[in-house]
Structures are given as structure tokens and as C-alpha cells.
Amino acid sequence: MRWERVSRIVPLTISSTVTGMGVIAIGEGIVLGVAYWMAGVPSPVTLGIITGIMALVPGSAPLCFTLVSVYLFASGSPFAAVALFAWGTIELFIVDKTLRPRLVGGPIKLPFLPTFFGLVGGVKTMGFLGLFVGPVLMALLVSIWREWLREVTTPTPPSTIIK
């Protein structure tokens, strides 16, 4: 019975990670693509698609909008460069620290910190593959912890105690 509960977590974690990362990447690509267009960057659609693809890896999208901001600054648009950098920083801070852990860990009721550490630690240790392995390992760790707590807090029925 314990194995049935734990074995359901792995497919749920993988599907929620893939769905969450995909939704976040598409959203960041669209939002930053619109920001590129508003800042007057040439070919904002292409840059939005590149940013969306880079957003699959946490921490890679800031590289995109930082380079675009540097381009704007070098092109003689310092106000647009600073505004784009500020917008991208605020947007990515909100998305990476709140939405990404909720979308990835939400369906399996994984708390915020294990989800966040699973994402960041997985990417840090295993690269792109760690995006999926990290949250799965953290979900398994949390489920084993919950099983242990269930055993400790649930009293043993008198008929099963060996005398």
C-alpha cells in the first residue's frame, strides 16, 4: 500500500514539471517579447521566441533581456534599456520565485522550498536534465517523509501487536 502511494508521485511530478516549465516559458517569451516591442528593439518576435526557449532553464531568461538592454543602451536608447532591464528583472523575479514553484509543485502538493531547491539544485548539478530529476527526487523525499510521519502518528491497532 505504501508503494502505491509513492509510485503515483513520480509520473505526477514529471507531468507537472513539464507542464509548468512549458507554460512559464511561453508566458515569459510573450511578456518579454511585448516588452521588446515596446522598447523599440528590432525583431521583437524573434527575440521573444529566443527568450521563451531560454526560459526553460531557470536563470537563462535574464541573460536574454540583459543582452537586449545592453544593445539598447549601446544604440543610444538609455531610457528604454533601463526600463526594459527593470521590467525584465521584476517580471522574472515574480515568475521564478512564485509562479514556477507553484506550477511545478502544485498538483502534488509539494511545499515551496523543496520545489525551489529541487529546480535550482537539479539544474546546478545535472544541467537541463536536472529540471526534471530535481523536483522528482524532492517529491520522493517529501513523500517518504510524509509516510514516516503517518507511521509515527498513527496508533497501531491492538490486534496487530505481538506479545
mmCIF file of C-alpha atoms in Angstrom:
data_model
loop_
_atom_site.group_PDB
_atom_site.id
_atom_site.type_symbol
_atom_site.label_atom_id
_atom_site.label_comp_id
_atom_site.label_asym_id
_atom_site.label_seq_id
_atom_site.Cartn_x
_atom_site.Cartn_y
_atom_site.Cartn_z
ATOM 1 C CA MET A 1 0.000 0.000 0.000
ATOM 2 C CA ARG A 2 2.880 2.344 0.752
ATOM 3 C CA TRP A 3 4.467 1.664 -2.641
ATOM 4 C CA GLU A 4 1.205 2.555 -4.425
ATOM 5 C CA ARG A 5 1.163 5.989 -2.811
ATOM 6 C CA VAL A 6 4.823 6.668 -3.533
ATOM 7 C CA SER A 7 4.726 5.305 -7.097
ATOM 8 C CA ARG A 8 1.940 7.719 -8.081
ATOM 9 C CA ILE A 9 4.162 10.681 -7.248
ATOM 10 C CA VAL A 10 6.812 10.159 -9.958
ATOM 11 C CA PRO A 11 4.512 10.491 -13.026
ATOM 12 C CA LEU A 12 2.605 13.363 -11.408
ATOM 13 C CA THR A 13 5.846 15.202 -10.687
ATOM 14 C CA ILE A 14 7.200 14.719 -14.187
ATOM 15 C CA SER A 15 3.975 15.854 -15.861
ATOM 16 C CA SER A 16 3.575 18.876 -13.584
ATOM 17 C CA THR A 17 7.226 19.840 -14.140
ATOM 18 C CA VAL A 18 6.936 19.616 -17.926
ATOM 19 C CA THR A 19 3.608 21.468 -17.959
ATOM 20 C CA GLY A 20 4.751 24.126 -15.504
ATOM 21 C CA MET A 21 8.042 24.782 -17.272
ATOM 22 C CA GLY A 22 6.332 24.929 -20.663
ATOM 23 C CA VAL A 23 3.652 27.358 -19.507
ATOM 24 C CA ILE A 24 6.239 29.559 -17.795
ATOM 25 C CA ALA A 25 8.498 29.579 -20.866
ATOM 26 C CA ILE A 26 5.652 30.518 -23.208
ATOM 27 C CA GLY A 27 4.444 33.226 -20.833
ATOM 28 C CA GLU A 28 7.897 34.731 -20.362
ATOM 29 C CA GLY A 29 8.521 34.690 -24.109
ATOM 30 C CA ILE A 30 5.255 36.514 -24.779
ATOM 31 C CA VAL A 31 5.606 39.055 -21.959
ATOM 32 C CA LEU A 32 9.221 39.881 -22.731
ATOM 33 C CA GLY A 33 8.507 39.873 -26.472
ATOM 34 C CA VAL A 34 5.882 42.569 -25.890
ATOM 35 C CA ALA A 35 8.393 44.433 -23.709
ATOM 36 C CA TYR A 36 10.953 44.221 -26.526
ATOM 37 C CA TRP A 37 8.386 45.625 -28.944
ATOM 38 C CA MET A 38 7.512 48.477 -26.566
ATOM 39 C CA ALA A 39 11.220 49.273 -26.111
ATOM 40 C CA GLY A 40 11.668 49.526 -29.881
ATOM 41 C CA VAL A 41 14.016 46.578 -30.346
ATOM 42 C CA PRO A 42 14.304 45.275 -33.911
ATOM 43 C CA SER A 43 12.612 41.878 -34.477
ATOM 44 C CA PRO A 44 10.921 41.564 -31.076
ATOM 45 C CA VAL A 45 9.086 38.378 -32.083
ATOM 46 C CA THR A 46 12.324 36.527 -32.763
ATOM 47 C CA LEU A 47 13.853 37.762 -29.527
ATOM 48 C CA GLY A 48 10.670 36.790 -27.648
ATOM 49 C CA ILE A 49 10.870 33.251 -29.051
ATOM 50 C CA ILE A 50 14.557 33.009 -28.110
ATOM 51 C CA THR A 51 13.750 34.287 -24.613
ATOM 52 C CA GLY A 52 10.924 31.749 -24.310
ATOM 53 C CA ILE A 53 13.229 28.898 -25.257
ATOM 54 C CA MET A 54 15.888 30.138 -22.847
ATOM 55 C CA ALA A 55 13.263 30.466 -20.112
ATOM 56 C CA LEU A 56 13.015 26.674 -19.924
ATOM 57 C CA VAL A 57 16.136 26.795 -17.774
ATOM 58 C CA PRO A 58 15.677 28.914 -14.636
ATOM 59 C CA GLY A 59 18.063 31.846 -14.750
ATOM 60 C CA SER A 60 18.661 31.837 -18.515
ATOM 61 C CA ALA A 61 15.984 34.352 -19.478
ATOM 62 C CA PRO A 62 17.762 37.185 -17.594
ATOM 63 C CA LEU A 63 20.707 36.711 -19.926
ATOM 64 C CA CYS A 64 18.421 37.402 -22.901
ATOM 65 C CA PHE A 65 16.839 40.609 -21.641
ATOM 66 C CA THR A 66 20.162 41.827 -20.236
ATOM 67 C CA LEU A 67 21.817 41.457 -23.634
ATOM 68 C CA VAL A 68 18.896 43.225 -25.305
ATOM 69 C CA SER A 69 19.140 46.009 -22.710
ATOM 70 C CA VAL A 70 22.869 46.362 -23.398
ATOM 71 C CA TYR A 71 22.093 46.548 -27.114
ATOM 72 C CA LEU A 72 19.530 49.289 -26.495
ATOM 73 C CA PHE A 73 21.956 51.217 -24.322
ATOM 74 C CA ALA A 74 24.708 50.945 -26.947
ATOM 75 C CA SER A 75 22.248 52.017 -29.658
ATOM 76 C CA GLY A 76 21.578 55.308 -27.902
ATOM 77 C CA SER A 77 18.347 54.485 -26.018
ATOM 78 C CA PRO A 78 19.400 54.512 -22.365
ATOM 79 C CA PHE A 79 15.885 55.098 -21.014
ATOM 80 C CA ALA A 80 14.459 52.157 -22.984
ATOM 81 C CA ALA A 81 17.393 49.993 -21.882
ATOM 82 C CA VAL A 82 16.915 50.765 -18.188
ATOM 83 C CA ALA A 83 13.126 50.385 -18.442
ATOM 84 C CA LEU A 84 13.464 47.007 -20.207
ATOM 85 C CA PHE A 85 16.011 45.802 -17.678
ATOM 86 C CA ALA A 86 13.819 46.885 -14.752
ATOM 87 C CA TRP A 87 10.703 45.312 -16.290
ATOM 88 C CA GLY A 88 12.510 42.047 -17.019
ATOM 89 C CA THR A 89 14.025 41.901 -13.546
ATOM 90 C CA ILE A 90 10.703 42.458 -11.786
ATOM 91 C CA GLU A 91 8.790 40.097 -14.062
ATOM 92 C CA LEU A 92 11.309 37.285 -13.776
ATOM 93 C CA PHE A 93 11.650 37.716 -10.023
ATOM 94 C CA ILE A 94 7.908 37.282 -9.618
ATOM 95 C CA VAL A 95 7.709 34.358 -12.037
ATOM 96 C CA ASP A 96 10.798 32.454 -10.877
ATOM 97 C CA LYS A 97 10.134 32.833 -7.164
ATOM 98 C CA THR A 98 6.345 32.410 -7.033
ATOM 99 C CA LEU A 99 4.708 31.028 -10.166
ATOM 100 C CA ARG A 100 7.311 28.447 -11.201
ATOM 101 C CA PRO A 101 7.359 26.580 -7.845
ATOM 102 C CA ARG A 102 3.540 26.664 -7.658
ATOM 103 C CA LEU A 103 3.050 25.306 -11.161
ATOM 104 C CA VAL A 104 5.724 22.642 -10.746
ATOM 105 C CA GLY A 105 4.893 21.546 -7.196
ATOM 106 C CA GLY A 106 1.209 22.432 -7.010
ATOM 107 C CA PRO A 107 -0.525 19.285 -8.323
ATOM 108 C CA ILE A 108 1.455 17.024 -5.985
ATOM 109 C CA LYS A 109 1.184 19.381 -3.002
ATOM 110 C CA LEU A 110 4.933 19.803 -2.774
ATOM 111 C CA PRO A 111 5.864 22.718 -0.486
ATOM 112 C CA PHE A 112 7.580 25.799 -1.913
ATOM 113 C CA LEU A 113 11.122 25.267 -0.622
ATOM 114 C CA PRO A 114 11.553 21.631 -1.739
ATOM 115 C CA THR A 115 10.216 22.584 -5.175
ATOM 116 C CA PHE A 116 12.523 25.583 -5.436
ATOM 117 C CA PHE A 117 15.569 23.673 -4.188
ATOM 118 C CA GLY A 118 14.730 20.764 -6.488
ATOM 119 C CA LEU A 119 14.578 23.052 -9.525
ATOM 120 C CA VAL A 120 17.685 25.089 -8.740
ATOM 121 C CA GLY A 121 19.719 22.199 -7.347
ATOM 122 C CA GLY A 122 18.754 19.930 -10.215
ATOM 123 C CA VAL A 123 19.848 22.470 -12.810
ATOM 124 C CA LYS A 124 23.044 23.220 -10.887
ATOM 125 C CA THR A 125 24.090 19.577 -10.604
ATOM 126 C CA MET A 126 22.662 17.952 -13.751
ATOM 127 C CA GLY A 127 22.010 20.780 -16.193
ATOM 128 C CA PHE A 128 18.873 20.632 -18.332
ATOM 129 C CA LEU A 129 18.017 17.094 -17.220
ATOM 130 C CA GLY A 130 18.075 18.321 -13.621
ATOM 131 C CA LEU A 131 14.947 20.386 -14.330
ATOM 132 C CA PHE A 132 13.009 17.130 -14.207
ATOM 133 C CA VAL A 133 15.147 14.950 -11.946
ATOM 134 C CA GLY A 134 15.473 17.535 -9.149
ATOM 135 C CA PRO A 135 11.736 18.008 -8.482
ATOM 136 C CA VAL A 136 11.116 14.251 -8.791
ATOM 137 C CA LEU A 137 13.765 13.498 -6.175
ATOM 138 C CA MET A 138 12.427 16.204 -3.864
ATOM 139 C CA ALA A 139 8.868 14.910 -4.304
ATOM 140 C CA LEU A 140 10.004 11.382 -3.441
ATOM 141 C CA LEU A 141 11.893 12.672 -0.417
ATOM 142 C CA VAL A 142 8.858 14.612 0.822
ATOM 143 C CA SER A 143 6.533 11.644 0.208
ATOM 144 C CA ILE A 144 8.823 9.297 2.134
ATOM 145 C CA TRP A 145 8.914 11.878 4.943
ATOM 146 C CA ARG A 146 5.103 12.042 4.952
ATOM 147 C CA GLU A 147 4.872 8.229 5.043
ATOM 148 C CA TRP A 148 7.217 8.150 8.016
ATOM 149 C CA LEU A 149 5.131 10.802 9.798
ATOM 150 C CA ARG A 150 1.979 8.820 9.055
ATOM 151 C CA GLU A 151 3.518 5.712 10.647
ATOM 152 C CA VAL A 152 4.720 7.611 13.701
ATOM 153 C CA THR A 153 1.463 9.467 14.348
ATOM 154 C CA THR A 154 -0.967 6.620 13.549
ATOM 155 C CA PRO A 155 -1.514 4.356 16.554
ATOM 156 C CA THR A 156 -1.045 0.625 15.976
ATOM 157 C CA PRO A 157 -4.278 -1.387 16.444
ATOM 158 C CA PRO A 158 -4.106 -3.718 19.476
ATOM 159 C CA SER A 159 -4.768 -6.839 17.368
ATOM 160 C CA THR A 160 -1.502 -6.386 15.418
ATOM 161 C CA ILE A 161 0.783 -6.018 18.445
ATOM 162 C CA ILE A 162 2.841 -9.145 19.047
ATOM 163 C CA LYS A 163 3.103 -10.125 22.711
#
